[in-house]
mmCIF file of C-alpha atoms and ligand atoms in Angstrom:
data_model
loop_
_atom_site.group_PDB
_atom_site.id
_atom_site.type_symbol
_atom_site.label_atom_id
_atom_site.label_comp_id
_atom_site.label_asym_id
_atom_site.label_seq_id
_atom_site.Cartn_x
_atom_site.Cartn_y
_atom_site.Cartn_z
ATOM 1 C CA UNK T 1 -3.419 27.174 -14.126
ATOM 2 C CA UNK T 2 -6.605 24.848 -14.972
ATOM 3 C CA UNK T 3 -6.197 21.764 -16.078
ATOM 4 C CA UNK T 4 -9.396 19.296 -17.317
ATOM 5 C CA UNK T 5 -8.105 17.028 -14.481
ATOM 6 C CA UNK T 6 -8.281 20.215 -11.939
ATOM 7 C CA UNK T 7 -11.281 20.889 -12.569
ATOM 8 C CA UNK T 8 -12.639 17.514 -11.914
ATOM 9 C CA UNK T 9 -11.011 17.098 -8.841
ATOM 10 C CA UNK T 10 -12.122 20.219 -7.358
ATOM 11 C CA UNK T 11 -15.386 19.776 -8.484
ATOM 12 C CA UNK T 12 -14.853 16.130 -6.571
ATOM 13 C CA UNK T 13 -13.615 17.631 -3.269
ATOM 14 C CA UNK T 14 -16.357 20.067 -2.742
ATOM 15 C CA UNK T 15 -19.095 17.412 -3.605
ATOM 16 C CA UNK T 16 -17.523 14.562 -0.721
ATOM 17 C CA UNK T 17 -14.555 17.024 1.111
ATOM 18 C CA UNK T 18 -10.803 16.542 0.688
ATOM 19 C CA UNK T 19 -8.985 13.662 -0.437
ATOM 20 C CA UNK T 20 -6.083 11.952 0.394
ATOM 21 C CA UNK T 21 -2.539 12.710 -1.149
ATOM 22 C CA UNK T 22 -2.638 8.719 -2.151
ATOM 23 C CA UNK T 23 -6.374 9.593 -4.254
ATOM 24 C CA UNK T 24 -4.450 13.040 -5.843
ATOM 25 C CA UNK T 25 -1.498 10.550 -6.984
ATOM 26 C CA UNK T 26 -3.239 8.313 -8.433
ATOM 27 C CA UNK T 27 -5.813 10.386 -10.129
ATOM 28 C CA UNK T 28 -2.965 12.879 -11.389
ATOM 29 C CA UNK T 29 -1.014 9.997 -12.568
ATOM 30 C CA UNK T 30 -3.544 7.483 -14.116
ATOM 31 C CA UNK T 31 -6.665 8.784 -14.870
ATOM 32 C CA UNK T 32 -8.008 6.877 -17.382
ATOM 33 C CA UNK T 33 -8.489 10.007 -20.005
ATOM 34 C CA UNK T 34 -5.937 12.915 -18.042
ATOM 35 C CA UNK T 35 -3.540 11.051 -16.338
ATOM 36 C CA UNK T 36 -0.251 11.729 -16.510
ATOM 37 C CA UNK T 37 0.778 8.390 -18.009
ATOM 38 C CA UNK T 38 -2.330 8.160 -19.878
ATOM 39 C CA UNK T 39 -2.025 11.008 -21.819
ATOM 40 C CA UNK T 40 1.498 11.830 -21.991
ATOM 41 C CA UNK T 41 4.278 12.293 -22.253
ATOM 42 C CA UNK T 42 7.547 11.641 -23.431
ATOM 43 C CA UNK T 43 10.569 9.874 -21.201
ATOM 44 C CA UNK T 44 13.473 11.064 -22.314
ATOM 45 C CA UNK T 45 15.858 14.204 -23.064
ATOM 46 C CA UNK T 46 12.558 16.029 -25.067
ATOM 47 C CA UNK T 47 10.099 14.781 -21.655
ATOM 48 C CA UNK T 48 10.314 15.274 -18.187
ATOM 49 C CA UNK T 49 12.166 13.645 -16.945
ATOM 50 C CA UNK T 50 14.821 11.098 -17.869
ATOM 51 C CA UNK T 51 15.418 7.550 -16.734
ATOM 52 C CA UNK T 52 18.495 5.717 -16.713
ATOM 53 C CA UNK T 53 17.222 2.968 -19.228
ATOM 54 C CA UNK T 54 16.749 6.018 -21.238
ATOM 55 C CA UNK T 55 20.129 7.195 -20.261
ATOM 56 C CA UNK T 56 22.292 4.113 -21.939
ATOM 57 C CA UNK T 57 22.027 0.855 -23.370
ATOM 58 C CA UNK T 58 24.389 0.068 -20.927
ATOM 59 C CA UNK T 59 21.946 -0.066 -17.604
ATOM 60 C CA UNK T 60 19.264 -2.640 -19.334
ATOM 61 C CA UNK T 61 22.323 -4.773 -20.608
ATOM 62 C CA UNK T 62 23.909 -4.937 -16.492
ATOM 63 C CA UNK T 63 20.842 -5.768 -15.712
ATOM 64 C CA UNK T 64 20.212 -8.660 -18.263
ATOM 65 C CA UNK T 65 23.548 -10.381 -17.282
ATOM 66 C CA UNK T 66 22.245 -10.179 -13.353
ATOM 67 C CA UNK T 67 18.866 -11.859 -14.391
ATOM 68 C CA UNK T 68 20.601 -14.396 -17.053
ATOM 69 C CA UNK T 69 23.565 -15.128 -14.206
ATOM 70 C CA UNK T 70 20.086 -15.670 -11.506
ATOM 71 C CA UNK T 71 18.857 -18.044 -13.843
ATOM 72 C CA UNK T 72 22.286 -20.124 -14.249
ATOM 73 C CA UNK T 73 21.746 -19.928 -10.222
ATOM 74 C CA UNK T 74 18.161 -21.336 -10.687
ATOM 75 C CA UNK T 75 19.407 -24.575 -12.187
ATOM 76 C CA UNK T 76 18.308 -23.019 -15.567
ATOM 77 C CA UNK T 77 14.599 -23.596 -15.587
ATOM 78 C CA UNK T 78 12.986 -24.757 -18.595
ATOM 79 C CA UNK T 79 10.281 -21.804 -18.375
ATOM 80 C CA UNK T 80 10.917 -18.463 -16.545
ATOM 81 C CA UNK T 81 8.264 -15.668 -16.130
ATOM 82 C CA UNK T 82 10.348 -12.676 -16.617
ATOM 83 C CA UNK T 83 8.650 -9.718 -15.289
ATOM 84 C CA UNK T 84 9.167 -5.723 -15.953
ATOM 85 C CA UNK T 85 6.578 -3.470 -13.594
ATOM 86 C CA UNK T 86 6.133 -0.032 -15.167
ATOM 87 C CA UNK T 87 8.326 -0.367 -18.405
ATOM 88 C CA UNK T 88 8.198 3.216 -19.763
ATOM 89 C CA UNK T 89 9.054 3.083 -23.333
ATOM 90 C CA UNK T 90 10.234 -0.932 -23.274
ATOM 91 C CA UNK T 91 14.520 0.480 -23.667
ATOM 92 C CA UNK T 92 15.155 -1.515 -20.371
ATOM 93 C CA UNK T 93 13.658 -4.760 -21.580
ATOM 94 C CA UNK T 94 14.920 -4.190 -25.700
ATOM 95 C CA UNK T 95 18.515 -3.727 -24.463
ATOM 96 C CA UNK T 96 18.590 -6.547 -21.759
ATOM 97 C CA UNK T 97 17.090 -9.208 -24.352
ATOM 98 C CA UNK T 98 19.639 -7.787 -26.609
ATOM 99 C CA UNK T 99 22.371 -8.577 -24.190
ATOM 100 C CA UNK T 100 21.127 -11.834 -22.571
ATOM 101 C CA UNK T 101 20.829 -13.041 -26.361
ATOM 102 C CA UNK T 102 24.418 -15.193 -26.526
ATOM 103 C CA UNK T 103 23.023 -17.050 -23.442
ATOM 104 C CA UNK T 104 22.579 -20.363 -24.134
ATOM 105 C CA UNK T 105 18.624 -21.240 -23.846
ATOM 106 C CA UNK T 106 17.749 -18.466 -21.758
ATOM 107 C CA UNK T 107 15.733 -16.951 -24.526
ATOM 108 C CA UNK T 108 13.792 -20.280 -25.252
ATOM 109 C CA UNK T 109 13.277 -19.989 -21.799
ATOM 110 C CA UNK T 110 11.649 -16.719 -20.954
ATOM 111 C CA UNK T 111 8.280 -15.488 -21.333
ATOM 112 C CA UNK T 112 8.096 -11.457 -21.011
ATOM 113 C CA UNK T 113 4.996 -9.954 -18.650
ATOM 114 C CA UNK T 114 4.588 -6.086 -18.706
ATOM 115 C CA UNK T 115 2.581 -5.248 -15.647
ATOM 116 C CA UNK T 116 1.321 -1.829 -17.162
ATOM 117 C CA UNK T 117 -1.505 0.430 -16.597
ATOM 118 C CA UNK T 118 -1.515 3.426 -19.339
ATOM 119 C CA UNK T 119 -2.472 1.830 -22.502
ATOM 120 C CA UNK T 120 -0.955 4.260 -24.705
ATOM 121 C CA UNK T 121 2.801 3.504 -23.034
ATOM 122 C CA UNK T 122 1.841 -0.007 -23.877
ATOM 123 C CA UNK T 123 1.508 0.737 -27.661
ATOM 124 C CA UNK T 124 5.106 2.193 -27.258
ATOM 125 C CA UNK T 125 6.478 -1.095 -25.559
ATOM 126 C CA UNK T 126 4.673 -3.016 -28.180
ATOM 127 C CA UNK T 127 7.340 -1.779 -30.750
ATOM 128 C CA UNK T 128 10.030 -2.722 -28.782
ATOM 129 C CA UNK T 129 9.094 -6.062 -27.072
ATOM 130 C CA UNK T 130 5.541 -7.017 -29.582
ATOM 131 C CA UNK T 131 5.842 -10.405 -28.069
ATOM 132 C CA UNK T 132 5.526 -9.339 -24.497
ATOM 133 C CA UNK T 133 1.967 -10.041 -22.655
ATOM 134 C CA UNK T 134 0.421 -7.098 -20.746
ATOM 135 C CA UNK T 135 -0.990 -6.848 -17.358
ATOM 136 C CA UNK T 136 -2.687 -4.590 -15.093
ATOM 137 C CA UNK T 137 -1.062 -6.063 -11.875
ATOM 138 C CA UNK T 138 0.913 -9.139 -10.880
ATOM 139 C CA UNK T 139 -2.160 -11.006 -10.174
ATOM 140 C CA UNK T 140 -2.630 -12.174 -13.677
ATOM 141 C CA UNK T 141 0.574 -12.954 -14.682
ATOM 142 C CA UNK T 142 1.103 -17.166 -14.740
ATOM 143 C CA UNK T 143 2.931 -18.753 -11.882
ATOM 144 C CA UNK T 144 6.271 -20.380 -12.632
ATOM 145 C CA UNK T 145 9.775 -19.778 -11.771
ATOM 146 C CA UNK T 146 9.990 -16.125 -11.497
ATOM 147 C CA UNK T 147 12.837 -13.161 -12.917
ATOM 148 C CA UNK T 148 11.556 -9.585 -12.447
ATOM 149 C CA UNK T 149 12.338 -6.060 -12.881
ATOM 150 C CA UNK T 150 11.181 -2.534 -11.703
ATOM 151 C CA UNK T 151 13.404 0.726 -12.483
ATOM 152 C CA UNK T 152 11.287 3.723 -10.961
ATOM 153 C CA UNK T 153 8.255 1.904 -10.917
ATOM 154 C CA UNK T 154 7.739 2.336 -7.246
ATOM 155 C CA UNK T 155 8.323 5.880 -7.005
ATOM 156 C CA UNK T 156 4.968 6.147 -8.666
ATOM 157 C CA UNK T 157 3.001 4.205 -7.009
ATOM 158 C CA UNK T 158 0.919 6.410 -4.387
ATOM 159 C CA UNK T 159 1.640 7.685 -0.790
ATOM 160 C CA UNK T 160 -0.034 8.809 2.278
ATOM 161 C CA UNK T 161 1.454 11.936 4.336
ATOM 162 C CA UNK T 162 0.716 12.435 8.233
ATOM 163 C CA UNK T 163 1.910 15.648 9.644
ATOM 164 C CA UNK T 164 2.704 16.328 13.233
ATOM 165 C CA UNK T 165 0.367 19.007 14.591
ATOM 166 C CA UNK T 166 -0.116 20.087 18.566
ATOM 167 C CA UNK T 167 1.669 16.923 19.331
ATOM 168 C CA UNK T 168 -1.139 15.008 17.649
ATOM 169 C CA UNK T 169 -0.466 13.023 14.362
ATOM 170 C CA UNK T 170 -2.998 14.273 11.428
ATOM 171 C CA UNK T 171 -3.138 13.295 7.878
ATOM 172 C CA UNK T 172 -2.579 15.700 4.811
ATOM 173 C CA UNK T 173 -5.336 15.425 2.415
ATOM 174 C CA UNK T 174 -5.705 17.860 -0.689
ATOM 175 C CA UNK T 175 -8.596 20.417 -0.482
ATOM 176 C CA UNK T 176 -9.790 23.337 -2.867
ATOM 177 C CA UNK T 177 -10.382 26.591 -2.268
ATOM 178 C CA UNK T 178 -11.019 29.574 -4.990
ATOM 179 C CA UNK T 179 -10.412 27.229 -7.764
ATOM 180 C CA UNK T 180 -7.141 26.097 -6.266
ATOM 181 C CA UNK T 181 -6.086 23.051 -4.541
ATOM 182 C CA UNK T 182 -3.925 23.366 -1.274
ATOM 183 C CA UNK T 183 -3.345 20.749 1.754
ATOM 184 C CA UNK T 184 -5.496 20.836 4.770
ATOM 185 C CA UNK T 185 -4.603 18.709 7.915
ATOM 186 C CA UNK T 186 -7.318 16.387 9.121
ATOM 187 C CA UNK T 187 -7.871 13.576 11.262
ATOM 188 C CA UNK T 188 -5.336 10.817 10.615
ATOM 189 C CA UNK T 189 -6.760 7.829 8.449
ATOM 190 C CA UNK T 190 -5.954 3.764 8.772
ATOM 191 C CA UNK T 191 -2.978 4.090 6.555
ATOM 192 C CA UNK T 192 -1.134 5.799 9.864
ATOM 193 C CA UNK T 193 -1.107 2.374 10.899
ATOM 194 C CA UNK T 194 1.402 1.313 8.459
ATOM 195 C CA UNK T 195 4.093 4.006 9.355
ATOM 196 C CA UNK T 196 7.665 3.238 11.103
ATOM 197 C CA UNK T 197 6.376 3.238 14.885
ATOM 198 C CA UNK T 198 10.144 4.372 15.979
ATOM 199 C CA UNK T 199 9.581 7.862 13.959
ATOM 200 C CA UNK T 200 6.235 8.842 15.657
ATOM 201 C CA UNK T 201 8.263 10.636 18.855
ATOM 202 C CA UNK T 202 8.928 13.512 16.636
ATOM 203 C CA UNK T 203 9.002 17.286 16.475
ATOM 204 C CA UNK T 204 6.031 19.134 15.611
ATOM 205 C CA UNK T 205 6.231 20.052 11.712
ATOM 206 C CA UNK T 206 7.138 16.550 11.011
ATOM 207 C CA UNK T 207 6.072 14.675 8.236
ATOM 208 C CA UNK T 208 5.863 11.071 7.767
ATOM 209 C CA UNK T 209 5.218 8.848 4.148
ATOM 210 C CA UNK T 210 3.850 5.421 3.551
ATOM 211 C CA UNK T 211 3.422 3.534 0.247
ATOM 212 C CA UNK T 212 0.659 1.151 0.864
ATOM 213 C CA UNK T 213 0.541 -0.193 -2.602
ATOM 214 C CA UNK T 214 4.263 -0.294 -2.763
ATOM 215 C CA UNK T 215 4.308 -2.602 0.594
ATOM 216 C CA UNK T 216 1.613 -4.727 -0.822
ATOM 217 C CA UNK T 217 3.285 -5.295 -4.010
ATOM 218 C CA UNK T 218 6.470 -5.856 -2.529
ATOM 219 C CA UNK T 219 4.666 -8.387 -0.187
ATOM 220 C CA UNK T 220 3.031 -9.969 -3.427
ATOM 221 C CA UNK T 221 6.282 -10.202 -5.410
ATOM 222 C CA UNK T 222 7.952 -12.010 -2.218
ATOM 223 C CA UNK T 223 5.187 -14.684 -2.042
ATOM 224 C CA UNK T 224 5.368 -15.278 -5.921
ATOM 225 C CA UNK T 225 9.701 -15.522 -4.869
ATOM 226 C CA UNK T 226 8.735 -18.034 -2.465
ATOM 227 C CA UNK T 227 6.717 -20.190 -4.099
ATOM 228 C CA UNK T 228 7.955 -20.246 -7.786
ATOM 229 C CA UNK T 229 11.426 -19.610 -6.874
ATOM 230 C CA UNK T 230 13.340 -16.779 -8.878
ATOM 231 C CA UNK T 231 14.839 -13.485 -8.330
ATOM 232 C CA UNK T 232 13.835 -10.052 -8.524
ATOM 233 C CA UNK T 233 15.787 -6.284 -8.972
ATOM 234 C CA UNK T 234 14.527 -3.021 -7.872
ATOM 235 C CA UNK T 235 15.948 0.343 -8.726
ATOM 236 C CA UNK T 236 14.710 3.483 -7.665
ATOM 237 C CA UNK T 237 15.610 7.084 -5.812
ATOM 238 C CA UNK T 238 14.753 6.750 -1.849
ATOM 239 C CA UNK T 239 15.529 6.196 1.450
ATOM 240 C CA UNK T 240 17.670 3.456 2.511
ATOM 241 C CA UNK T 241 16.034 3.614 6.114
ATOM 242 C CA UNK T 242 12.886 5.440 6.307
ATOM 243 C CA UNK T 243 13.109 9.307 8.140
ATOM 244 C CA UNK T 244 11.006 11.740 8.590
ATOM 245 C CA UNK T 245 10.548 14.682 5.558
ATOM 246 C CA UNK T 246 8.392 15.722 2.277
ATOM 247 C CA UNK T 247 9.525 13.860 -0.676
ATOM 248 C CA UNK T 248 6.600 14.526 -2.628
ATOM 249 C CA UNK T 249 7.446 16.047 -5.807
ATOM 250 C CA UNK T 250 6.268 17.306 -9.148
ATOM 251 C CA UNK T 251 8.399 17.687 -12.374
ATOM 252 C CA UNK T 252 7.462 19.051 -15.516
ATOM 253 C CA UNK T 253 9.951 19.899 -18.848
ATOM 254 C CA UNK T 254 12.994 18.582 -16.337
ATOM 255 C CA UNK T 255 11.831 21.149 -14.091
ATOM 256 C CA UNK T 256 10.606 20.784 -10.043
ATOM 257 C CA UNK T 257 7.128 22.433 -10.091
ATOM 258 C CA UNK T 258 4.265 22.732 -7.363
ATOM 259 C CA UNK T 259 2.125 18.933 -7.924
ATOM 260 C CA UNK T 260 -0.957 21.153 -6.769
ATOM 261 C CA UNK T 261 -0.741 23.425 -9.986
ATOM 262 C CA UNK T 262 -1.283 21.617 -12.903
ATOM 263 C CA UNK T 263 -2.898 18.233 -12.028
ATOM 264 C CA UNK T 264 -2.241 15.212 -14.744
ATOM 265 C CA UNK T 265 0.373 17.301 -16.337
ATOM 266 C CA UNK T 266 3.171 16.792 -14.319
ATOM 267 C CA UNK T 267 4.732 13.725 -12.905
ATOM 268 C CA UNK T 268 4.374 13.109 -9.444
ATOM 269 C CA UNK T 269 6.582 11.145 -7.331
ATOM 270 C CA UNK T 270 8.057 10.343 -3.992
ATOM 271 C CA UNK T 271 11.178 8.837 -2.180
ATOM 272 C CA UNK T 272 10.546 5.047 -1.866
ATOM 273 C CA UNK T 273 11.457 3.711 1.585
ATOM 274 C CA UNK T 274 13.397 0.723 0.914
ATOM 275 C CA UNK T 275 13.727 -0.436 4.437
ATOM 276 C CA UNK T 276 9.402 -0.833 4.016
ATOM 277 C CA UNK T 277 10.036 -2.809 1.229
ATOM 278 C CA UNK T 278 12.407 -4.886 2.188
ATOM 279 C CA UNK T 279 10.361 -5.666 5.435
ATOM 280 C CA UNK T 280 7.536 -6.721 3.576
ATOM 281 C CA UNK T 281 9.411 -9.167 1.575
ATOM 282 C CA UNK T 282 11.442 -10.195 4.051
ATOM 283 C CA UNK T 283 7.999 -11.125 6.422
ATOM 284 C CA UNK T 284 6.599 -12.908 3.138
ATOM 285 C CA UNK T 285 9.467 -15.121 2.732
ATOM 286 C CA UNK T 286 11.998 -13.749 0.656
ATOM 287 C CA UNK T 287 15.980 -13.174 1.104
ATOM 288 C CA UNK T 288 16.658 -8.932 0.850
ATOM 289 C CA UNK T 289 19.870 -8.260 -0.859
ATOM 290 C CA UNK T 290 20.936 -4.270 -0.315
ATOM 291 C CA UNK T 291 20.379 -1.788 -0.587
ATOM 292 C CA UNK T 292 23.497 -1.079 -2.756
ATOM 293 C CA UNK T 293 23.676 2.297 -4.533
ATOM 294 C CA UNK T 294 23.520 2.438 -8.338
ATOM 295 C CA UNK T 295 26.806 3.310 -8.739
ATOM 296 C CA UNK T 296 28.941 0.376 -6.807
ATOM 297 C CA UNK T 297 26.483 -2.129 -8.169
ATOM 298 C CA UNK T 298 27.047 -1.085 -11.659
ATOM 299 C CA UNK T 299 30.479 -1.200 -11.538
ATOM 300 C CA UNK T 300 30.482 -3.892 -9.798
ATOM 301 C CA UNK T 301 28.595 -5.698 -12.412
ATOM 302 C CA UNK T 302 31.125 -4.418 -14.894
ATOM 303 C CA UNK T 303 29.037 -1.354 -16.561
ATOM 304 C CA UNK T 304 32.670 0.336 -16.688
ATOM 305 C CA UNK T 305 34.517 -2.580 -19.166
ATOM 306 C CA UNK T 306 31.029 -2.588 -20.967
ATOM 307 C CA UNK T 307 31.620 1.258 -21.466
ATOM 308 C CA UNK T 308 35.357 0.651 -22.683
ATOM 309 C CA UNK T 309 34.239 -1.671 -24.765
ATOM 310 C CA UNK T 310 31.658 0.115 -26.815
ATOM 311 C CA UNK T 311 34.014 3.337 -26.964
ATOM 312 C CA UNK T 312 36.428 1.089 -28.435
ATOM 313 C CA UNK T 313 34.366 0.057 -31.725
ATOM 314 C CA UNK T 314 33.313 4.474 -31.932
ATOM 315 C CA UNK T 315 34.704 8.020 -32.921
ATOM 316 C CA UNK T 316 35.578 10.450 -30.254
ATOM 317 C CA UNK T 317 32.139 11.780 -30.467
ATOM 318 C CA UNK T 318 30.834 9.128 -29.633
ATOM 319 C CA UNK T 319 33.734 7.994 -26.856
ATOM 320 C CA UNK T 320 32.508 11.323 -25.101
ATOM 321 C CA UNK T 321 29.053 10.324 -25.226
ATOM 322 C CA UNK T 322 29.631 7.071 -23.874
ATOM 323 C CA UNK T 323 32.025 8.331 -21.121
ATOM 324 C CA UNK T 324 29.152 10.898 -19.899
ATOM 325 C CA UNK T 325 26.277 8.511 -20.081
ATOM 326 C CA UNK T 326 28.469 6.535 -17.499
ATOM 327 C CA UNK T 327 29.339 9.032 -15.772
ATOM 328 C CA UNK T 328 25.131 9.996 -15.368
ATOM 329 C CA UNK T 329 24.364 6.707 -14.327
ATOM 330 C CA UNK T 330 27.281 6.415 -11.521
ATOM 331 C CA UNK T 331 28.977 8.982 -10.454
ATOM 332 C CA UNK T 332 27.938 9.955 -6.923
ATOM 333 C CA UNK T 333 26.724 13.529 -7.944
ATOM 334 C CA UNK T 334 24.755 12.097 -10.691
ATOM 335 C CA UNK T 335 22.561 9.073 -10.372
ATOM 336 C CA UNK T 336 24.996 6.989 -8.636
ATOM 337 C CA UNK T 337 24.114 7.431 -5.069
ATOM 338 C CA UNK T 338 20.400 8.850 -5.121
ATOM 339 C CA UNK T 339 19.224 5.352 -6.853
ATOM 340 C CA UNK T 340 19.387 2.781 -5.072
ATOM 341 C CA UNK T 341 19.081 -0.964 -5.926
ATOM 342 C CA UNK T 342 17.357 -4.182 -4.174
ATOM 343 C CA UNK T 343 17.201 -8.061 -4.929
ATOM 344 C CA UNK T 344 14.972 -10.443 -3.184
ATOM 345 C CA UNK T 345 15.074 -13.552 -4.045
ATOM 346 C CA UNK T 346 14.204 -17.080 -3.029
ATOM 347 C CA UNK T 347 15.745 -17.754 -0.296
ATOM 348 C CA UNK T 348 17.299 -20.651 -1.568
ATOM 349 C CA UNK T 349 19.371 -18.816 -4.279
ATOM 350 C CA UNK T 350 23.168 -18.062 -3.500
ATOM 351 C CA UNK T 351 23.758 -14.688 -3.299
ATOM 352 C CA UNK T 352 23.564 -12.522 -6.040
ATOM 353 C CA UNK T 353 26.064 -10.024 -7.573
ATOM 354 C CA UNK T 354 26.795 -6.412 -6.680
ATOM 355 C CA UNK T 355 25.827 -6.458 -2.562
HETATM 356 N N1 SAH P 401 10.749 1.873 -16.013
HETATM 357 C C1 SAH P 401 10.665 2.932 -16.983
HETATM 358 C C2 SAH P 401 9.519 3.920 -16.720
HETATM 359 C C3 SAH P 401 9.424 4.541 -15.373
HETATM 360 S S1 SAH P 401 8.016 5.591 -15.213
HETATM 361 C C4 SAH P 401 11.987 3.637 -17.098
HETATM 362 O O1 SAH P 401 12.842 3.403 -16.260
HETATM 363 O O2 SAH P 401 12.155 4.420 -18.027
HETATM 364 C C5 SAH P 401 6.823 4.615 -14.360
HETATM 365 C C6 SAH P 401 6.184 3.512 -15.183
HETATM 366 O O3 SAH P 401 5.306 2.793 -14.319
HETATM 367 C C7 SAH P 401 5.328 3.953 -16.356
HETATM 368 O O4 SAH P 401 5.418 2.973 -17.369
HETATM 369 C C8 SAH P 401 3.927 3.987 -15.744
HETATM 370 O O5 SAH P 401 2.889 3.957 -16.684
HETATM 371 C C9 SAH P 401 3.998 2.758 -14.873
HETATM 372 N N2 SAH P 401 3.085 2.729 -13.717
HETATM 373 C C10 SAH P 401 2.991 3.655 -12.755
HETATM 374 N N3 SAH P 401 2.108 3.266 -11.798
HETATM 375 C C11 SAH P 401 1.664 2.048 -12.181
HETATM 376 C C12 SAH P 401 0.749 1.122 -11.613
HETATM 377 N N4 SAH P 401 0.125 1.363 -10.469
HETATM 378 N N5 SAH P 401 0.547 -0.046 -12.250
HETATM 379 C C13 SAH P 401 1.200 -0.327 -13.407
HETATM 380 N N6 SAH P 401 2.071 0.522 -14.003
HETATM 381 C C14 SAH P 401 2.295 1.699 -13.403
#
């Protein structure tokens, strides 16, 4: 299938040679007129995929009390920066101001940052949160004591794949050939540098990831943690320690496709490596919580008397509605296992709920 995006890159490839899996990602997902995110594409049961802010109220409303019960823990500053990377369609922010709203001055104290790069998802958050502040990256956003939130933010952020080939490690970079794209091994590029050493004595056929702009944001978020003080929450599908395998994937209409088919059309993701992140925090400073797996840490945060609660003021309909959207975001089958959660935090803080 061509694609305007296709096209373009294949164009690209035979003009300066192949390009690295971290170059496809990113183009696929945020070119500036066929990017993924740019362009498309609903979240949600009609898009491709769906999210568990999108899921229930319920996960953005956990999540508020863990933030509002961090700030209680920061001696309730006067002024908090509370930060959302990647936001989707704003649900996670709308229903965690919604819940954090009985908290006395924690409202008067927040500012809310959207680090966000697609400008039409922006228009969406804009009618959920219009007095949020928009950024490209965290660089802009104001110092200050800090609260912040990612749900599958990192997933999306680019990786780099080395392949083991004749007992020699080589990078995977996307070539085309006959108006297709497929992946050609070549020599392995600085990036390698960044991999787990202890997974480099491995079998031939074995692939190894790296997230070099997840590691660098995680590194940036723990120095902001450090400085400013605060807490932050990350939720995503990964690895808990890194290992070896291909967790690059492409879904389109809820469905896994090839990501070489139908650049900018699909989304494109991969397994974050939590142990990475939490490294990089850890060596800028901050205190790693986890990871816990979605499901504990929402019921340990009380996402099941939340659910009683809202089936109690409904009609069976809705009771059954309520019961499965739990169910989605916790049972072990579901997302309860797969997505797994994070805090770093100044190390000064107590510990927070749900480890
Ligand atoms: N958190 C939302 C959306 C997840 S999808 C939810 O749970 O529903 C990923 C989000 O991250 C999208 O809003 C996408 O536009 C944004 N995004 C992806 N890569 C980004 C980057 N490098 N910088 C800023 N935003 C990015």
């Amino acid at each position: 299938m061509s694609t305007p995006l296709k096209d373009m890159l294949i164009k690209r490839i035979e003009a300066t040679g192949p390009i690295t899996i971290a170059d496809y990602m990113a183009e696929c997902l945020m070119h500036p007129t066929h990017g993924y995110y740019t362009n498309n594409r609903v979240f949600g049961s009609e898009g491709d995929f769906i999210t568990a802010p999108e899921v229930s109220q319920m996960f953005g409303e956990m999540l508020g009390l863990w933030l509002a019960d961090r700030w209680y823990k920061m001696d309730k500053p006067e002024q908090v920066q509370l930060i959302e990377l990647g936001p989707g369609r704003g649900t996670l922010m709308e229903d965690l101001l919604r819940a954090t709203e009985p908290v006395p001055g924690f409202h008067e104290a927040l500012t809310v940052h959207f680090v966000e790069t697609s400008p039409q998802l922006r228009d969406l958050q804009a009618e959920k949160v219009p007095h949020a502040h928009w950024h490209d990256d965290l660089s802009t956003v104001p110092d200050g004591p800090t609260l912040l939130v990612a749900n599958e933010f990192f997933d999306a952020l680019p990786i780099h794949q080395f392949e083991k080939h004749d007992n020699k490690w080589c990078e995977r970079r996307v070539n085309s050939k006959d108006g297709s794209l497929n992946l050609v091994l070549t020599s392995a590029g600085p990036k390698f540098a960044l991999t787990p050493k202890d997974l480099h004595n491995t079998p031939d056929g074995s692939v190894l990831e790296v997230c070099p702009a997840g590691i660098s944001v995680a590194g940036t978020i723990a120095e902001r943690l450090f400085q400013c003080g605060g807490a932050a929450i990350i939720i995503d599908y990964g690895y808990r320690k890194s290992a070896t395998g291909d967790s690059f994937q492409a879904l389109k209409s809820h469905q896994y496709c090839n990501p070489f088919e139908a650049p900018g059309e699909a989304d494109l993701t991969a397994h974050v490596a939590f142990d990475q992140i939490a490294a990089a925090a850890t060596s800028r400073g901050a205190a790693s919580y986890g990871t816990a797996a979605q499901g504990p840490f929402l019921m340990a945060l009380g996402v099941g008397d939340r659910a009683q609660q809202l089936a109690a003021s409904t009609d069976s309909a809705g009771q059954e509605r309520i019961l499965s959207e739990l169910k989605r975001l916790t049972a072990p089958d579901e997302m309860g296992t797969l997505f797994k959660v994070l805090a770093l935090q100044d190390p000064k803080l107590p510990a927070p709920a749900g480890f």
